[in-house]
Short mmCIF file of C-alpha atoms in Angstrom, two decimals:
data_model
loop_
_atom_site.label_atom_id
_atom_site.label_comp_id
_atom_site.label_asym_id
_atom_site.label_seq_id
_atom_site.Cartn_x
_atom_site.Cartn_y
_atom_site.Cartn_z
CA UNK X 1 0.00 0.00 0.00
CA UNK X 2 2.99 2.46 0.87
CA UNK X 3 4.70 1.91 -2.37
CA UNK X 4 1.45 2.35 -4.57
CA UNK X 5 0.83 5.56 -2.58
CA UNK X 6 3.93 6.56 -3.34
CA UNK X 7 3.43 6.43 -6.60
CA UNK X 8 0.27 8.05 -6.57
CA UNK X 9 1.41 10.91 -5.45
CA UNK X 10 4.43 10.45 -8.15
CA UNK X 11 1.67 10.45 -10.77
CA UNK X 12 -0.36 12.88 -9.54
CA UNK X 13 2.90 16.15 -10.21
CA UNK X 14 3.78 13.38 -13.11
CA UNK X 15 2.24 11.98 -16.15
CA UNK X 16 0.12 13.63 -18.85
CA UNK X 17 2.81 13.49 -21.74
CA UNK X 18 5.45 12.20 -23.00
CA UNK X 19 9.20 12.51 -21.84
CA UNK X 20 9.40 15.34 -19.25
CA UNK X 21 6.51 16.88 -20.86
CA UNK X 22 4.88 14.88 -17.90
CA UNK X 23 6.92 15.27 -14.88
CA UNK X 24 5.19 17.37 -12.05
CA UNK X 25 2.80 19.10 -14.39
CA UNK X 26 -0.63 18.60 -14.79
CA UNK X 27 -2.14 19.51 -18.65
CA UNK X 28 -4.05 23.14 -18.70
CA UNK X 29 -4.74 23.86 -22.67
CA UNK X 30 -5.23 27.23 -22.03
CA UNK X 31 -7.06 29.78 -19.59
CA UNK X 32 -5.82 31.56 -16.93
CA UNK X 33 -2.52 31.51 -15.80
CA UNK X 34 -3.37 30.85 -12.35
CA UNK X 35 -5.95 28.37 -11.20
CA UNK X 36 -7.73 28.33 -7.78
CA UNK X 37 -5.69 25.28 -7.26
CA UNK X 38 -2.96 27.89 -6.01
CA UNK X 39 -1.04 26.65 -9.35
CA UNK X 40 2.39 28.95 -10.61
CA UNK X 41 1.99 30.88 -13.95
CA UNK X 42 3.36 29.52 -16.64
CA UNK X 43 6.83 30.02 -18.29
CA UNK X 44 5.63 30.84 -21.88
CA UNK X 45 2.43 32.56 -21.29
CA UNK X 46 1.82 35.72 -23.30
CA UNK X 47 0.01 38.87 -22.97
CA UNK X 48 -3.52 37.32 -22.57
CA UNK X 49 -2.25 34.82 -19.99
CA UNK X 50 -2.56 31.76 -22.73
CA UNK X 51 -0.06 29.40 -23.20
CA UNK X 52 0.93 27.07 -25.68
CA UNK X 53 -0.31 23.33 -24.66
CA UNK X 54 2.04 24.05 -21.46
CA UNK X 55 1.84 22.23 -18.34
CA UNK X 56 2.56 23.17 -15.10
CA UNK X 57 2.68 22.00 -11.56
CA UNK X 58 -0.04 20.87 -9.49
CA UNK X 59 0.35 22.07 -6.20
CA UNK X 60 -1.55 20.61 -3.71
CA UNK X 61 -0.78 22.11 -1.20
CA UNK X 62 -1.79 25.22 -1.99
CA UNK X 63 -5.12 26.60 -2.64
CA UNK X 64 -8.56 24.36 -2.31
CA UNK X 65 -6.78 21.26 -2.52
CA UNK X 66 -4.91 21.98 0.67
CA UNK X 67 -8.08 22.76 2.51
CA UNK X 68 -9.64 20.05 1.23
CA UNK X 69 -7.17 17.62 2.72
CA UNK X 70 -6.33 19.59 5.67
CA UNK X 71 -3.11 20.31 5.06
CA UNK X 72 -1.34 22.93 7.74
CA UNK X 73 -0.09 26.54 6.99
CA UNK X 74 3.47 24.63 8.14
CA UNK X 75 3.16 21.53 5.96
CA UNK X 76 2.25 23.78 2.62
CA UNK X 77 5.34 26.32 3.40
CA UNK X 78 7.70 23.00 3.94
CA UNK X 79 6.54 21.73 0.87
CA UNK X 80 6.80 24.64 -0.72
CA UNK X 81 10.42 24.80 0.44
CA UNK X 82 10.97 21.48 -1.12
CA UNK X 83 9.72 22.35 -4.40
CA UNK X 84 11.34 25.78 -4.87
CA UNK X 85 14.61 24.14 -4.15
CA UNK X 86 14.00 20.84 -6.31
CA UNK X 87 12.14 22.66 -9.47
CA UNK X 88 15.37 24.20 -10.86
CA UNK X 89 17.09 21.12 -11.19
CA UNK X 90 13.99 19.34 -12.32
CA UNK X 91 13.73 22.42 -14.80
CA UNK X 92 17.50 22.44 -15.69
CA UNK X 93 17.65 18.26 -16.77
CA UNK X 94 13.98 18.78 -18.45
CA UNK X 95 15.87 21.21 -20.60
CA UNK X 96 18.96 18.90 -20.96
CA UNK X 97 16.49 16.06 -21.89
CA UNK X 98 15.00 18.00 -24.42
CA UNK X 99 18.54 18.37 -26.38
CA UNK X 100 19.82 14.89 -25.89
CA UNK X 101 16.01 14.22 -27.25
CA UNK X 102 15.97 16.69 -30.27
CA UNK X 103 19.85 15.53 -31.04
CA UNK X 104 18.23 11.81 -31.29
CA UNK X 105 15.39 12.46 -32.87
CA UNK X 106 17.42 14.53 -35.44
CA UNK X 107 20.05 11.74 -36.14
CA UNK X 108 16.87 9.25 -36.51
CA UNK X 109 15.90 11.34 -39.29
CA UNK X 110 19.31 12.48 -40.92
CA UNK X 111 19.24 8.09 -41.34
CA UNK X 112 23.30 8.03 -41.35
CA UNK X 113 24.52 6.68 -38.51
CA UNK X 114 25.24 3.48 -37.22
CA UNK X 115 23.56 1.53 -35.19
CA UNK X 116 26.30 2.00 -32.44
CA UNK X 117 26.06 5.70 -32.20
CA UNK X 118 22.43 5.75 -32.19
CA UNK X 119 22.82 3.07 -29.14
CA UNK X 120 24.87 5.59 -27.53
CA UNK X 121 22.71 8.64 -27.96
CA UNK X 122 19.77 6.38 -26.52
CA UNK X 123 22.07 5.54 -23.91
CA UNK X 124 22.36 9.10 -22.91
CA UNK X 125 18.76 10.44 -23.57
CA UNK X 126 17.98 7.39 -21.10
CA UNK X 127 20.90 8.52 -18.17
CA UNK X 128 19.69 12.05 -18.57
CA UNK X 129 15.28 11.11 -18.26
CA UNK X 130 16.57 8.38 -15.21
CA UNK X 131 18.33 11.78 -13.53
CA UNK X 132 15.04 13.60 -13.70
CA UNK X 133 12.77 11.18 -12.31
CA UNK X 134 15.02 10.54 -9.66
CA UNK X 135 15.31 13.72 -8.42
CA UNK X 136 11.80 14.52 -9.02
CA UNK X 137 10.55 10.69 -7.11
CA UNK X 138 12.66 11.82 -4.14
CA UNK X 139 11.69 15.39 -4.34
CA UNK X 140 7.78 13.58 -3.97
CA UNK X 141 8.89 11.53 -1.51
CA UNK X 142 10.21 14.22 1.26
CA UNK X 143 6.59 15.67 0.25
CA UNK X 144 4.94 12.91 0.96
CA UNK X 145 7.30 12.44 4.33
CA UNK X 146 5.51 15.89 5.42
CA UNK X 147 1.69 14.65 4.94
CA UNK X 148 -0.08 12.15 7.08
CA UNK X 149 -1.66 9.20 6.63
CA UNK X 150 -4.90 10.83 6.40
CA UNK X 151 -3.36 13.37 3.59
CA UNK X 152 -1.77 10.81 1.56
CA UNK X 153 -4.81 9.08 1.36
CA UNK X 154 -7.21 11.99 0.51
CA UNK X 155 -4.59 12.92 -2.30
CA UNK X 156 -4.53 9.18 -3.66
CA UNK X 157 -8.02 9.35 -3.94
CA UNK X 158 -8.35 12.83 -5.41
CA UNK X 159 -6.12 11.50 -7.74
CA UNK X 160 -7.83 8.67 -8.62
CA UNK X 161 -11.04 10.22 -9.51
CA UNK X 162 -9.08 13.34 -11.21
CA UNK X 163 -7.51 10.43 -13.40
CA UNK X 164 -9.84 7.51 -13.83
CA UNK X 165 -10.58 6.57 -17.23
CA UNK X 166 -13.79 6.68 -18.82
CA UNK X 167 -15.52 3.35 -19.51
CA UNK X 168 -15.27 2.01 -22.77
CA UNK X 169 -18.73 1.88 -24.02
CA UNK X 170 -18.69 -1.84 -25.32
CA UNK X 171 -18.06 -2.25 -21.78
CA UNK X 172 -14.27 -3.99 -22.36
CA UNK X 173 -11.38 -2.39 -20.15
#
């Protein structure tokens, strides 16, 4: 049960795209640039506060979320802490994943190279998106270290209903 939570609460600042498109962002596709959530602007926004398909981080602990799962003035501002310390890193390898990814990508298309140096530059794209989620998993865990059982298991099950998926209507899963 600890470990699923765990990554529950991974996959709730997580997935929603590919790569790092994903990591600790949750999908907005356009509207304000600040949600009631308690949610930080966006990087690329422009003058009408839209951005372009960008995510951004849910914070929990902020806004109506943290009310409704009762999370302290003291827990949001040492989560807080945690994230403002972990996001440029997070922010700095998204950016390095994005190169290693476009440099890929690129020699996937050019079709020249051998098979050998597109091993290695999968080999590196690979080291740099395991570096991310790392830091980002432990950054989630001294998060979740902060909440109690109680919290954890409101935000597991906000998250589940935030992320179920619809029923298929031939009724197969």
């Amino acid at each position: 049960m600890a470990t699923q939570t765990a990554w529950v609460l991974f996959a709730t600042l997580a997935f929603g795209a590919p790569a790092f498109a994903a990591p600790l962002c949750e999908h907005d596709g356009g509207g304000s640039a600040q949600t009631d959530r308690g949610d930080a602007p966006r990087r690329d926004q422009g003058a009408d506060g839209r951005g372009s398909q960008e995510h951004r981080p849910f914070k929990f602990w902020q806004g109506d979320t943290k009310a409704e799962m009762g999370i302290t003035n003291s827990q949001s501002a040492e989560i807080e802490q945690i994230f403002q310390s972990t996001f440029p890193k997070l922010e700095k390898l998204k950016d390095k994943l994005d190169k290693v990814e476009a440099t890929l990508s690129q020699t996937i298309r050019d079709n020249t190279a051998d098979v050998a140096t597109v091993a290695l530059q999968v080999d590196r794209q690979e080291s740099v998106r395991a570096e991310l989620y790392k830091a980002r998993t432990l950054m989630l865990y001294q998060m979740r270290l902060i909440l109690t059982a109680d919290q954890r298991a409101k935000l597991q099950a906000r998250w589940e209903a935030d992320h179920r998926k619809p029923s298929d209507p031939s009724g197969r899963r």
